[in-house]
Short mmCIF file of C-alpha atoms and ligand atoms in Angstrom, two decimals:
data_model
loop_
_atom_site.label_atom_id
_atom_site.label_comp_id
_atom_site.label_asym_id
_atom_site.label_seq_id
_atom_site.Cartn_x
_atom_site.Cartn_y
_atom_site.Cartn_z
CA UNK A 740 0.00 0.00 0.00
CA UNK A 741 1.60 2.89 -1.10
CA UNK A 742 1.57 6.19 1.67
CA UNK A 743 -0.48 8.97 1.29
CA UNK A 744 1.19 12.36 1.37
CA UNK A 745 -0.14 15.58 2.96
CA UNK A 746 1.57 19.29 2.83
CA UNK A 747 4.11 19.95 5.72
CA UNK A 748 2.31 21.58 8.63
CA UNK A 749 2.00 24.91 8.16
CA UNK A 750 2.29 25.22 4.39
CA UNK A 751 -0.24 25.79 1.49
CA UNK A 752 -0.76 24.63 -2.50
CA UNK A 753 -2.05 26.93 -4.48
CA UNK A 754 -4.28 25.73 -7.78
CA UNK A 755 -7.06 26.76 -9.83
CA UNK A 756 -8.33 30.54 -8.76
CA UNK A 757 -6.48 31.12 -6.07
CA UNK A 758 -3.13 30.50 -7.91
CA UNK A 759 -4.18 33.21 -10.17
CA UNK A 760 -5.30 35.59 -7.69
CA UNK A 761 -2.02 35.25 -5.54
CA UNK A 762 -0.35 35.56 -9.43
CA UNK A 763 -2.45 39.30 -9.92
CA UNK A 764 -1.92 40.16 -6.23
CA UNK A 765 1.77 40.03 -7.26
CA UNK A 766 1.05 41.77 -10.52
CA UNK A 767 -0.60 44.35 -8.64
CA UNK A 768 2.33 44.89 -6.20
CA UNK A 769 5.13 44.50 -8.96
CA UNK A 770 3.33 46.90 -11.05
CA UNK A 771 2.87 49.94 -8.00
CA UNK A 772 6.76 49.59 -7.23
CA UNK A 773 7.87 49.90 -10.61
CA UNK A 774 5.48 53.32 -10.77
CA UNK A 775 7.45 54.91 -7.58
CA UNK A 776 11.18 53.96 -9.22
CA UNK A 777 11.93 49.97 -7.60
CA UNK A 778 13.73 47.53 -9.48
CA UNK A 779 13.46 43.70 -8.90
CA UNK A 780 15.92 42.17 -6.78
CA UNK A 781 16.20 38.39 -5.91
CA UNK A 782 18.31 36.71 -3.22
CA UNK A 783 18.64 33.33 -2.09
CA UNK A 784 16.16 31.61 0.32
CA UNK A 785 18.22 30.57 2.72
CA UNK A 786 21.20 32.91 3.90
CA UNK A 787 23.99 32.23 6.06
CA UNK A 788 22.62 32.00 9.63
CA UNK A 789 24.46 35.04 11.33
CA UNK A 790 22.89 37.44 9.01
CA UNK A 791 19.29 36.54 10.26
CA UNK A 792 19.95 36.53 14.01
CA UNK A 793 22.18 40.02 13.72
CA UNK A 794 19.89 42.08 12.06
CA UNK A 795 16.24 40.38 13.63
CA UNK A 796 17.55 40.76 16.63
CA UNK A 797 18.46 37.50 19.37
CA UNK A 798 15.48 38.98 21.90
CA UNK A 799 13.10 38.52 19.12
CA UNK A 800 10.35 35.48 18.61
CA UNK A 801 11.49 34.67 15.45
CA UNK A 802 15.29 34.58 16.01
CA UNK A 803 14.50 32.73 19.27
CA UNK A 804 11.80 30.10 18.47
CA UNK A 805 10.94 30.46 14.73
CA UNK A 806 13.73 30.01 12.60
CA UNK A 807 13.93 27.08 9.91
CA UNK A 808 17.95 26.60 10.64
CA UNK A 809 20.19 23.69 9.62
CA UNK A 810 23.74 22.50 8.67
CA UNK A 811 24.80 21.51 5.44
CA UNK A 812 27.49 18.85 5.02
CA UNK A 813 30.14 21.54 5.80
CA UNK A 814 29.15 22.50 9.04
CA UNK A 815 27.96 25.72 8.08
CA UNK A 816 24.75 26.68 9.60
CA UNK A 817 22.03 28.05 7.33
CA UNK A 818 18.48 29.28 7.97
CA UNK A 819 15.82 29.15 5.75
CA UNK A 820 14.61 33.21 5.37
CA UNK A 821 12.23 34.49 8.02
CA UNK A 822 11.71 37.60 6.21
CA UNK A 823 13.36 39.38 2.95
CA UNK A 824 14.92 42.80 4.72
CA UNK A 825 18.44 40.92 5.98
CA UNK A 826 19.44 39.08 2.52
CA UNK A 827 18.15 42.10 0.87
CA UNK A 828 20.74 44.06 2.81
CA UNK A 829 23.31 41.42 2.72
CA UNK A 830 23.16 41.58 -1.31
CA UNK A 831 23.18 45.53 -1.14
CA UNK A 832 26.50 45.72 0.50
CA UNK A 833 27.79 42.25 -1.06
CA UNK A 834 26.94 43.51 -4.70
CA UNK A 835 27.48 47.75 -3.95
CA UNK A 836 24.30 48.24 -4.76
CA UNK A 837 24.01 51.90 -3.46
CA UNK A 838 26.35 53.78 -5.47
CA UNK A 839 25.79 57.23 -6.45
CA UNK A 840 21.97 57.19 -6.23
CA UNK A 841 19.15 55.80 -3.69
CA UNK A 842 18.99 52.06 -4.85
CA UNK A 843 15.01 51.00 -4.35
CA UNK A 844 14.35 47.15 -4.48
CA UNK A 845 11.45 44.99 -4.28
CA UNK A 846 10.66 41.53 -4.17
CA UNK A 847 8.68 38.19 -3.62
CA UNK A 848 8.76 34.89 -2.45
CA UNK A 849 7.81 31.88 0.26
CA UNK A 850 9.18 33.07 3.85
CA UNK A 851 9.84 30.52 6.81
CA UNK A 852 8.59 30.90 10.54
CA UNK A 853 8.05 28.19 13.15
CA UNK A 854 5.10 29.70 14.11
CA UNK A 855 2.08 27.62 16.08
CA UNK A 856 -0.12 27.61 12.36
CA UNK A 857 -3.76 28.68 12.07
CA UNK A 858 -5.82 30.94 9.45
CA UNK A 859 -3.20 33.95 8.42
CA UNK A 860 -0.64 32.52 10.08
CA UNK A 861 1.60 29.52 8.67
CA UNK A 862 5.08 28.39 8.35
CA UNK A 863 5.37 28.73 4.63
CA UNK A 864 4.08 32.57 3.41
CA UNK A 865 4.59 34.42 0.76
CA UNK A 866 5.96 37.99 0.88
CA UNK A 867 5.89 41.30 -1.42
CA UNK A 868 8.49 43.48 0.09
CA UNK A 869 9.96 46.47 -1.32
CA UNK A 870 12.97 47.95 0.57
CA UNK A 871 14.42 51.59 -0.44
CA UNK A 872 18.55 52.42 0.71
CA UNK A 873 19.82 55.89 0.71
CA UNK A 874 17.20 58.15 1.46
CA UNK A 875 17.03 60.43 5.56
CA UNK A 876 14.19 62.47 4.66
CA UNK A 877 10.01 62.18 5.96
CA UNK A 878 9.52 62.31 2.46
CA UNK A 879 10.53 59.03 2.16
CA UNK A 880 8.62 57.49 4.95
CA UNK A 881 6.01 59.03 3.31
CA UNK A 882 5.45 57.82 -0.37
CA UNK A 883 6.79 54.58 1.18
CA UNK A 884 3.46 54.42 3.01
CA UNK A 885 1.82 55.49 0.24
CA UNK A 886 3.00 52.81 -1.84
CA UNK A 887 2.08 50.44 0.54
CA UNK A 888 -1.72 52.23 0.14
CA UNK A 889 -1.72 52.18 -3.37
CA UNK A 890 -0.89 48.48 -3.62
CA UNK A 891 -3.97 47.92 -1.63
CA UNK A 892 -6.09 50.20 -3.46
CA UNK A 893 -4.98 48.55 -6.69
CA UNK A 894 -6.63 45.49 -5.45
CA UNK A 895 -9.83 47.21 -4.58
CA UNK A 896 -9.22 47.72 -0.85
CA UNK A 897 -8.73 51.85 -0.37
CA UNK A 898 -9.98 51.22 3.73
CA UNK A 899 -6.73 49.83 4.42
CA UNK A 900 -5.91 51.65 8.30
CA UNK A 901 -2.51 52.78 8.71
CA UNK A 902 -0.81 52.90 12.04
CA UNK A 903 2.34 54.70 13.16
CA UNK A 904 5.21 54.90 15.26
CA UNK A 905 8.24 56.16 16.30
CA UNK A 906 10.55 53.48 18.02
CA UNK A 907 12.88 56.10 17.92
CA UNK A 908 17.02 55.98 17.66
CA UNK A 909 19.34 54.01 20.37
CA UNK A 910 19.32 56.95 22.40
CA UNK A 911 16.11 57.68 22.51
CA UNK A 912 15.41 54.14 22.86
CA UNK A 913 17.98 53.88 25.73
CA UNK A 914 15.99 56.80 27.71
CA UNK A 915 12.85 55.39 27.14
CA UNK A 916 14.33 51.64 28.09
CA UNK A 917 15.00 52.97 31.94
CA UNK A 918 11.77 54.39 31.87
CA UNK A 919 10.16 51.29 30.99
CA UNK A 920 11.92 49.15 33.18
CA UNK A 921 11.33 51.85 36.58
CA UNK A 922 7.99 50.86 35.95
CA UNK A 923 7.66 47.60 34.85
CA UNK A 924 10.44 46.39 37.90
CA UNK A 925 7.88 46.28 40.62
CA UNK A 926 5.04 44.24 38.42
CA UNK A 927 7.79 41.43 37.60
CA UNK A 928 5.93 39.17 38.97
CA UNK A 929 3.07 39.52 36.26
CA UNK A 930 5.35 39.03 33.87
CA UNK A 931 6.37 35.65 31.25
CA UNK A 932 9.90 34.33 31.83
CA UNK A 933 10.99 35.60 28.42
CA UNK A 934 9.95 39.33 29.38
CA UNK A 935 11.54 39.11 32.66
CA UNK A 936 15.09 38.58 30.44
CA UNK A 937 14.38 41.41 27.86
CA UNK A 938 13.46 43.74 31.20
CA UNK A 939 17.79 43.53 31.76
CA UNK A 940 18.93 43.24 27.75
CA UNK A 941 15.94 44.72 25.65
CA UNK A 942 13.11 46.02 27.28
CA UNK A 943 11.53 47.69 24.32
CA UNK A 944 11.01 44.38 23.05
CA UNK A 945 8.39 43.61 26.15
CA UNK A 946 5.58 46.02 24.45
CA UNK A 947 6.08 43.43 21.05
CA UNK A 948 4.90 40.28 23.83
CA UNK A 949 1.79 38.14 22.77
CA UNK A 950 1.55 36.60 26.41
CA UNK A 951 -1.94 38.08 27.66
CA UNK A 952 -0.98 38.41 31.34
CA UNK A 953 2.49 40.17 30.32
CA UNK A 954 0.09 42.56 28.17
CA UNK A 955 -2.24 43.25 31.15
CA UNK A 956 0.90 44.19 32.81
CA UNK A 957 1.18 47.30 30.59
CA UNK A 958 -1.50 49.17 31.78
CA UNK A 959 -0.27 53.01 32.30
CA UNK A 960 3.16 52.28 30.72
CA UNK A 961 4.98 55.34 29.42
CA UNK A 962 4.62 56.09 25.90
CA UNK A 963 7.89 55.95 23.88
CA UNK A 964 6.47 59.47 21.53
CA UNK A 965 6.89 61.11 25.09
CA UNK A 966 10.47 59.95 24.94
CA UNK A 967 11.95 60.60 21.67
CA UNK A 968 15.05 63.29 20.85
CA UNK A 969 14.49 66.41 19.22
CA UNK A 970 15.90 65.36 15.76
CA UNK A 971 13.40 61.78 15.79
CA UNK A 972 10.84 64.16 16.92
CA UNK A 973 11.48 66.32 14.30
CA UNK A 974 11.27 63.64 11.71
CA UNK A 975 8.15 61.76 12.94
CA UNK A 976 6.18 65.15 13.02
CA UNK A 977 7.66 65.71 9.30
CA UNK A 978 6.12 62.44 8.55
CA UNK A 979 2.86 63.15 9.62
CA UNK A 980 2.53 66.06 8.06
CA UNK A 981 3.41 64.55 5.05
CA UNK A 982 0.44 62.07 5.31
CA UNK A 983 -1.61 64.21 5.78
CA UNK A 984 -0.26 66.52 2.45
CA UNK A 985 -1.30 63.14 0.53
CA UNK A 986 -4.11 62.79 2.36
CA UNK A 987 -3.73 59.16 3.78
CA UNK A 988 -5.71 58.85 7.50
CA UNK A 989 -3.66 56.83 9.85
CA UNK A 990 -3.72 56.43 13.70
CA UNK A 991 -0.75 56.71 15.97
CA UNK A 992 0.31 53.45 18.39
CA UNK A 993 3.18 54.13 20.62
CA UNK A 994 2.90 50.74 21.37
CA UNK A 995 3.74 49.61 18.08
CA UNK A 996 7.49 48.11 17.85
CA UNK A 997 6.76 45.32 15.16
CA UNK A 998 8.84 41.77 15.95
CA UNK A 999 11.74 42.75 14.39
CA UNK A 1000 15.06 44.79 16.19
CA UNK A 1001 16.01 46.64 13.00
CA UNK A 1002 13.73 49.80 13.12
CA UNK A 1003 14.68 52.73 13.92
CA UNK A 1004 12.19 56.27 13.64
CA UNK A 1005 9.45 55.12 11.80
CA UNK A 1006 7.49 51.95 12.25
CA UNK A 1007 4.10 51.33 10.81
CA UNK A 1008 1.27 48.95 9.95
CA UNK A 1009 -1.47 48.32 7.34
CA UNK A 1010 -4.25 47.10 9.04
CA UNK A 1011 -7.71 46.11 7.98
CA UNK A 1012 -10.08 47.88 9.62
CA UNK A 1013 -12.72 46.57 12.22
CA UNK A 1014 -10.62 43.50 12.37
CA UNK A 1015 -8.97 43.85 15.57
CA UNK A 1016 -7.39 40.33 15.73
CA UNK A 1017 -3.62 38.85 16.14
CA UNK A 1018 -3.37 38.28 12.48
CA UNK A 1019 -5.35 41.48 10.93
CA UNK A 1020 -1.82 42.90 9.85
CA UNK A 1021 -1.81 42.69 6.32
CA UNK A 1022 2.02 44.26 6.09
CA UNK A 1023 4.38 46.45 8.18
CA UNK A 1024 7.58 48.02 7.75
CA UNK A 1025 10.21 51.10 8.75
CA UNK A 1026 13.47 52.54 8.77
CA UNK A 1027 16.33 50.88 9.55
CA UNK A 1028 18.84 53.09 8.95
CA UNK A 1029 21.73 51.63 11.11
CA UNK A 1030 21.38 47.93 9.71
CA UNK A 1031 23.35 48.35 6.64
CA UNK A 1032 26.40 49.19 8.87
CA UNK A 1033 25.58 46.84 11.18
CA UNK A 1034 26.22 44.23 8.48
CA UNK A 1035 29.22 45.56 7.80
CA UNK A 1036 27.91 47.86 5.05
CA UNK A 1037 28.59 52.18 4.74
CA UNK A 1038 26.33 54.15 7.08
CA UNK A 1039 22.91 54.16 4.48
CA UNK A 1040 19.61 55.27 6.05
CA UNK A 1041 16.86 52.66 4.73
CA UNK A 1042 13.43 52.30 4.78
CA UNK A 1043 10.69 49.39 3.55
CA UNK A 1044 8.08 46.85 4.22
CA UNK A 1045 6.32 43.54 3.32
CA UNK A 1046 3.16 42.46 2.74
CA UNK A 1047 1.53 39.01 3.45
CA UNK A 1048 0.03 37.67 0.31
CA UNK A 1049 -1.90 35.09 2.45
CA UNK A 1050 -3.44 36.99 4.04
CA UNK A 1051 -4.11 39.93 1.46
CA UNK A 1052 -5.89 36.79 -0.43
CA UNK A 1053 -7.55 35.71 2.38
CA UNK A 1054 -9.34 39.34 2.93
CA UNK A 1055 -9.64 39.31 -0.64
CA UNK A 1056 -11.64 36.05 -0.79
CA UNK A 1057 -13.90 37.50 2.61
CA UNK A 1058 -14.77 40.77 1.13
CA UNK A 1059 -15.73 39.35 -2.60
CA UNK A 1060 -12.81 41.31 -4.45
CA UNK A 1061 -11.38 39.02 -7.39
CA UNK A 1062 -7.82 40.73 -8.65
CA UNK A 1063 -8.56 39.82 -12.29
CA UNK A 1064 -7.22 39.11 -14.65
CA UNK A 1065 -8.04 35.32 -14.11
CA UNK A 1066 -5.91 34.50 -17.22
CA UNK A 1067 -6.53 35.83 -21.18
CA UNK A 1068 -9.11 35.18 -23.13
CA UNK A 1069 -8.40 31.31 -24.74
CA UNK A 1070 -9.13 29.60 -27.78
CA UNK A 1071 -10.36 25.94 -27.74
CA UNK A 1072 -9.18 23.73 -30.92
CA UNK A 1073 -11.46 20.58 -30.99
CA UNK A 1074 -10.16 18.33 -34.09
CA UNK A 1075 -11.19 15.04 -34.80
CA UNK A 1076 -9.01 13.13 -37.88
CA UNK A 1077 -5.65 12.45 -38.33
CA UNK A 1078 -5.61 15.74 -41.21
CA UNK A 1079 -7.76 18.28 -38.79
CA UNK A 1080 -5.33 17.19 -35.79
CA UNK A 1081 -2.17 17.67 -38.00
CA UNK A 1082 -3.37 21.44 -39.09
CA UNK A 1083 -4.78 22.05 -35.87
CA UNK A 1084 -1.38 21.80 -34.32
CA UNK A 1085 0.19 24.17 -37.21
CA UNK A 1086 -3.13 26.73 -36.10
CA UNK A 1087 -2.41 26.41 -32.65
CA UNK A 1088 1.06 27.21 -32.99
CA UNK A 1089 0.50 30.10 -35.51
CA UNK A 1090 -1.86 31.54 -32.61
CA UNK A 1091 0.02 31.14 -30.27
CA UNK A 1092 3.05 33.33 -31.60
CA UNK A 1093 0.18 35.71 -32.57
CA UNK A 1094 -0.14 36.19 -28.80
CA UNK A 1095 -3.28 34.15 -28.30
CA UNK A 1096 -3.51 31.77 -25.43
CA UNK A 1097 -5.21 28.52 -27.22
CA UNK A 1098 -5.30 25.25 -26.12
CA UNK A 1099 -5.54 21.68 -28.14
CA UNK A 1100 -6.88 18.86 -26.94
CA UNK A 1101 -4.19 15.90 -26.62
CA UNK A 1102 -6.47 13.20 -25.68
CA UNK A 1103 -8.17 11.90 -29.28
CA UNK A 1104 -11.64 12.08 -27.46
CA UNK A 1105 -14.69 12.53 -29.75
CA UNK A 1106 -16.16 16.57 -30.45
CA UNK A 1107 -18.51 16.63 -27.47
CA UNK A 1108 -15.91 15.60 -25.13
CA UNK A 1109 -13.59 18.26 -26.29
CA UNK A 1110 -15.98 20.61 -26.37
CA UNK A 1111 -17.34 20.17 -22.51
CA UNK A 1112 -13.24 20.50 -22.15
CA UNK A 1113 -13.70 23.79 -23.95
CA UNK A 1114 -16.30 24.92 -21.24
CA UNK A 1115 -14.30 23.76 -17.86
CA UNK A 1116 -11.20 25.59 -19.48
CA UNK A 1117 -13.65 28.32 -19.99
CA UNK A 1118 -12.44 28.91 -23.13
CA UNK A 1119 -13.97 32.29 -25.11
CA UNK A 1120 -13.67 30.46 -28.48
CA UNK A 1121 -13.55 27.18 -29.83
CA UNK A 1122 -12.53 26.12 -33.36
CA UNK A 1123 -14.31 22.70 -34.56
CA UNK A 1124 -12.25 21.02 -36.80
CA UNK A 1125 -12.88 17.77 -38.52
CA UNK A 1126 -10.99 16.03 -41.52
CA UNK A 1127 -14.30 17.31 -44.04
CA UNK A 1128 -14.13 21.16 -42.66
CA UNK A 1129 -10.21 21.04 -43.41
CA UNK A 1130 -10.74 19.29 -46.85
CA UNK A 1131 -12.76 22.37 -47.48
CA UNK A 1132 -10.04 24.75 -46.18
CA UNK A 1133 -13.11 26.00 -43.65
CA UNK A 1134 -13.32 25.55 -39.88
CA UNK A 1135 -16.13 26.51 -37.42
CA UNK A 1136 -15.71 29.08 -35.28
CA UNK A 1137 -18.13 28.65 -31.91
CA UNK A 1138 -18.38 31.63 -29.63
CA UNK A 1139 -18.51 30.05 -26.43
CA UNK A 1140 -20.49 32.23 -24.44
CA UNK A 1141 -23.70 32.38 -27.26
CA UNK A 1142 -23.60 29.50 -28.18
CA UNK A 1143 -23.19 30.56 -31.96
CA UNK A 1144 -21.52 28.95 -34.49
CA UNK A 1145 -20.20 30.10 -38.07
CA UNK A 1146 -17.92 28.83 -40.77
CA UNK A 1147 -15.01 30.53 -41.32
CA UNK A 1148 -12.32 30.14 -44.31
CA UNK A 1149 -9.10 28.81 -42.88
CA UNK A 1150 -6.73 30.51 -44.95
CA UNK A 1151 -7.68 33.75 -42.75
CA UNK A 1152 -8.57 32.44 -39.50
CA UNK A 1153 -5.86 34.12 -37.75
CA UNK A 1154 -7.24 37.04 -38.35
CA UNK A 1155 -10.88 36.31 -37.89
CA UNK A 1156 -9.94 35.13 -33.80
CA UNK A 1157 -8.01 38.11 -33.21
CA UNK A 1158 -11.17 40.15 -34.55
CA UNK A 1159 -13.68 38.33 -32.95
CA UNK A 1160 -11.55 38.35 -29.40
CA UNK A 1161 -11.08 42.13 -29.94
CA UNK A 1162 -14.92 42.60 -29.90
CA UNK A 1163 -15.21 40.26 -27.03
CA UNK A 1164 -12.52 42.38 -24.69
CA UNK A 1165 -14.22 45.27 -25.67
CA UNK A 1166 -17.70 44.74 -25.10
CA UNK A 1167 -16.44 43.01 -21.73
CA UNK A 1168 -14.86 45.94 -20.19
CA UNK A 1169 -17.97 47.74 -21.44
CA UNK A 1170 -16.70 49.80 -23.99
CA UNK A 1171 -19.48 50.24 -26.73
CA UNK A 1172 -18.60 48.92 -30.41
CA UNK A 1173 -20.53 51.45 -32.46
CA UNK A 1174 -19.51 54.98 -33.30
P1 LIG B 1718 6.70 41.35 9.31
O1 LIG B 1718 5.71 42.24 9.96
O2 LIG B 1718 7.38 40.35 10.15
O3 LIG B 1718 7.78 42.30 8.62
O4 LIG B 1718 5.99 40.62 8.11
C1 LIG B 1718 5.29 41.36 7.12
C2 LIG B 1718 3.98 40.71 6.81
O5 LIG B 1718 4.15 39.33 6.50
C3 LIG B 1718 2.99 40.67 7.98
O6 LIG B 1718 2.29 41.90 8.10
C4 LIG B 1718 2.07 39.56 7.57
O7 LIG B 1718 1.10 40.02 6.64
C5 LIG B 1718 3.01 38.60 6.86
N1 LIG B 1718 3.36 37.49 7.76
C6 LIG B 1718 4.29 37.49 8.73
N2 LIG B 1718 4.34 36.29 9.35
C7 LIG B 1718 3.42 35.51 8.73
C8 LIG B 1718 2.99 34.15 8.89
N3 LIG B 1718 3.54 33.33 9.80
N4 LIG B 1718 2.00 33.69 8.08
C9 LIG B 1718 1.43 34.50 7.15
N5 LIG B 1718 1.81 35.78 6.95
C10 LIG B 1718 2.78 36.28 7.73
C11 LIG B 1718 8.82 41.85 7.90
O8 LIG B 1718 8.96 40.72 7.53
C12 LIG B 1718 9.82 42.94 7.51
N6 LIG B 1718 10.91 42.33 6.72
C13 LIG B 1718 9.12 44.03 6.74
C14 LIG B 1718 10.06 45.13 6.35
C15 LIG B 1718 10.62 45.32 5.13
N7 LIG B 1718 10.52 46.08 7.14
C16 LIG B 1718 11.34 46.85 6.48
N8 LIG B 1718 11.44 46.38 5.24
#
């Protein structure tokens, strides 16, 4: 008896629709960055350790409990990426990526967290990042937000809620650290075992815990936009006053430090609204403008953010929004006879480098078994050809959708699909055929 195989737990196949709606989610990303200036950028999905756990951060949950790490047969220990920011920078200062210009990069791809799976959260995700090197200024922050808006009102969700913060530099942060701890020193007793060790190495990190009786612990905590420097003050109100210049609501959490060590100044979240949950972040980013040197790079201020595609499909899928395009308009060649099958591979090919997605049947089944092919496919056209239509040099030419059918001279047949499929994409994106 042979075994039966399921996914890893944790991990998702994607088929039918919701292969092509993560494929136009992607689209719709790829397609925002390239209109504010990124270029694609690639890097390996699994990096040496080291560069994970020095720019994450060793307090955090995903450096501590979530990372995919193993050794090859050399010894050298690898971990399967977490997130796309650290090999991103690794390749910037590897390859000298920032050179005389800002360098803005995005891309995509299947992250890895040991993370305790359920709906929007899983071990295997895909990512859109986009990460920008190079550039101080609020103005920055600023269209990087927007970007992050205009990905998600290019899939038909403008509601998106944006939420701020300032997590400061590490002297701000180092103020606001003592603060934190003078409070939170007499309530150690209400807190987890792993807060009570950030308390004496990273205390900031305590505000990031998921532990509900470390969060009830909290209450009346000081706020770190109380406890920022004049120059990150400076910035973050130069940030807001650039959202609101482009008009883009948001709401302020001084509470929000993300999972991750990098950040420094700005730190923000997309957020669908009304959905108050653990997993109703749909993406988050900020500046990190010390990592680069931390990796060993030049000083280079830097500032991005990635979106879950899960979960962007997920509230896709809840809300009734379908990204189209679900794939172009397809022709259907149904041939029976060894002549109609030999020109209707010739056709197929010469539509094909016409630019016309067609498919042709490979399985020798009789006309109405192709043809109930033609509708699962949902082809918009289907071309019946048998050995007496191509003895004639005709071919009929069903439209799908109608029902209709109509001879058609082969010699020009080409041109007759393109025509009818012109009509077609017109009159479906309602744009009126007559003068
Ligand atoms: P992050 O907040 O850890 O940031 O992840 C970004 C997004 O990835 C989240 O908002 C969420 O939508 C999705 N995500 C994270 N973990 C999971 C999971 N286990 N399952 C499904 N989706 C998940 C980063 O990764 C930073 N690198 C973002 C960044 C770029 N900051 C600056 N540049």
């Amino acid at each position: 008896m042979s075994a039966r195989f399921t996914a890893p737990r944790g991990t998702n196949d994607f088929s039918g629709p919701r292969a092509r709606r993560m494929l136009a989610v992607l689209d719709t990303a790829r397609r925002a960055a390239e209109r504010f200036g990124y270029d694609p950028v690639d890097t390996p999905i699994f990096e040496a350790s080291e560069v994970f756990a020095r720019s994450i951060g060793e307090d955090t949950d995903i450096v501590s409990k979530e990372m995919y790490t193993f050794q090859d047969r050399k010894g050298r220990s690898l971990t399967l990426r977490p997130e796309g920011t650290a090999g991103v920078v690794r390749a910037l200062i590897e390859g000298n990526l920032v050179t005389s210009g800002p360098a803005r990069l995005y891309y995509w791809g299947p992250m890895f967290r040991y993370e305790r799976p359920q709906a929007g959260r899983y071990r295997q995700f895909f990512q859109f990042g986009v990460e920008a090197f190079g550039e101080a200024g609020a103005t920055a922050d600023a269209q990087t937000i927007h970007l992050l808006r205009e990905i998600g009102r290019g899939l038909g969700l403008s509601d998106l809620s944006v939420v701020i913060n300032s997590v400061g530099c590490p002297g701000c942060r180092r103020d606001y650290g003592a603060r934190l701890v003078q409070t939170l020193r007499p309530r150690a007793s209400d807190l987890c075992p792993d807060c009570l060790g950030r308390l004496e190495r990273n205390p900031l990190r305590i505000l990031d815990c998921k532990v509900v009786r470390c969060q009830e612990a909290h209450v009346g905590i000081p706020s770190i936009l109380d406890a920022l420097c004049a120059p990150c003050r400076a910035h973050h109100d130069a940030l807001l006053g650039h959202l609101s210049d482009l008009a883009i609501p948001y709401t302020q959490d001084p509470r929000l430090v993300r999972g991750l060590d990098y950040y420094t100044r700005t730190a923000f979240e997309v957020r669908i609204p009304g959905h108050e949950g653990a997993q109703n972040a749909l993406g988050g980013g900020g500046r990190y403008d010390l990592l680069v040197e931390h990796l060993g790079g030049r000083p280079t201020p830097a500032i991005g953010f990635a979106i879950g595609v899960e979960r962007i499909l997920a509230l896709l899928e809840q809300v009734g929004i379908d990204p189209i395009p679900l794939g172009a308009p397809r022709v259907y060649i149904a041939s029976v006879g060894v002549r109609a099958r030999a020109r209707a591979l010739v056709l197929a090919s010469a539509l094909r480098s016409e630019g016309v997605a067609c498919t042709l049947d490979g399985s020798d089944g009789g006309f109405g078994r192709q043809l109930r092919s033609a509708h699962r496919e949902g082809a918009t056209l289907a071309l019946i050809m048998g050995d007496d239509e191509v003895g004639r040099d005709t071919v009929a030419l069903k439209n799908m959708a109608a029902g209709t059918q109509e001879e058609t001279p082969l010699g020009t047949i080409v041109e007759a699909i393109q025509a009818r499929l012109a009509v077609l994409g017109a009159a479906a994106r309602g744009e009126g055929t007559h003068a």
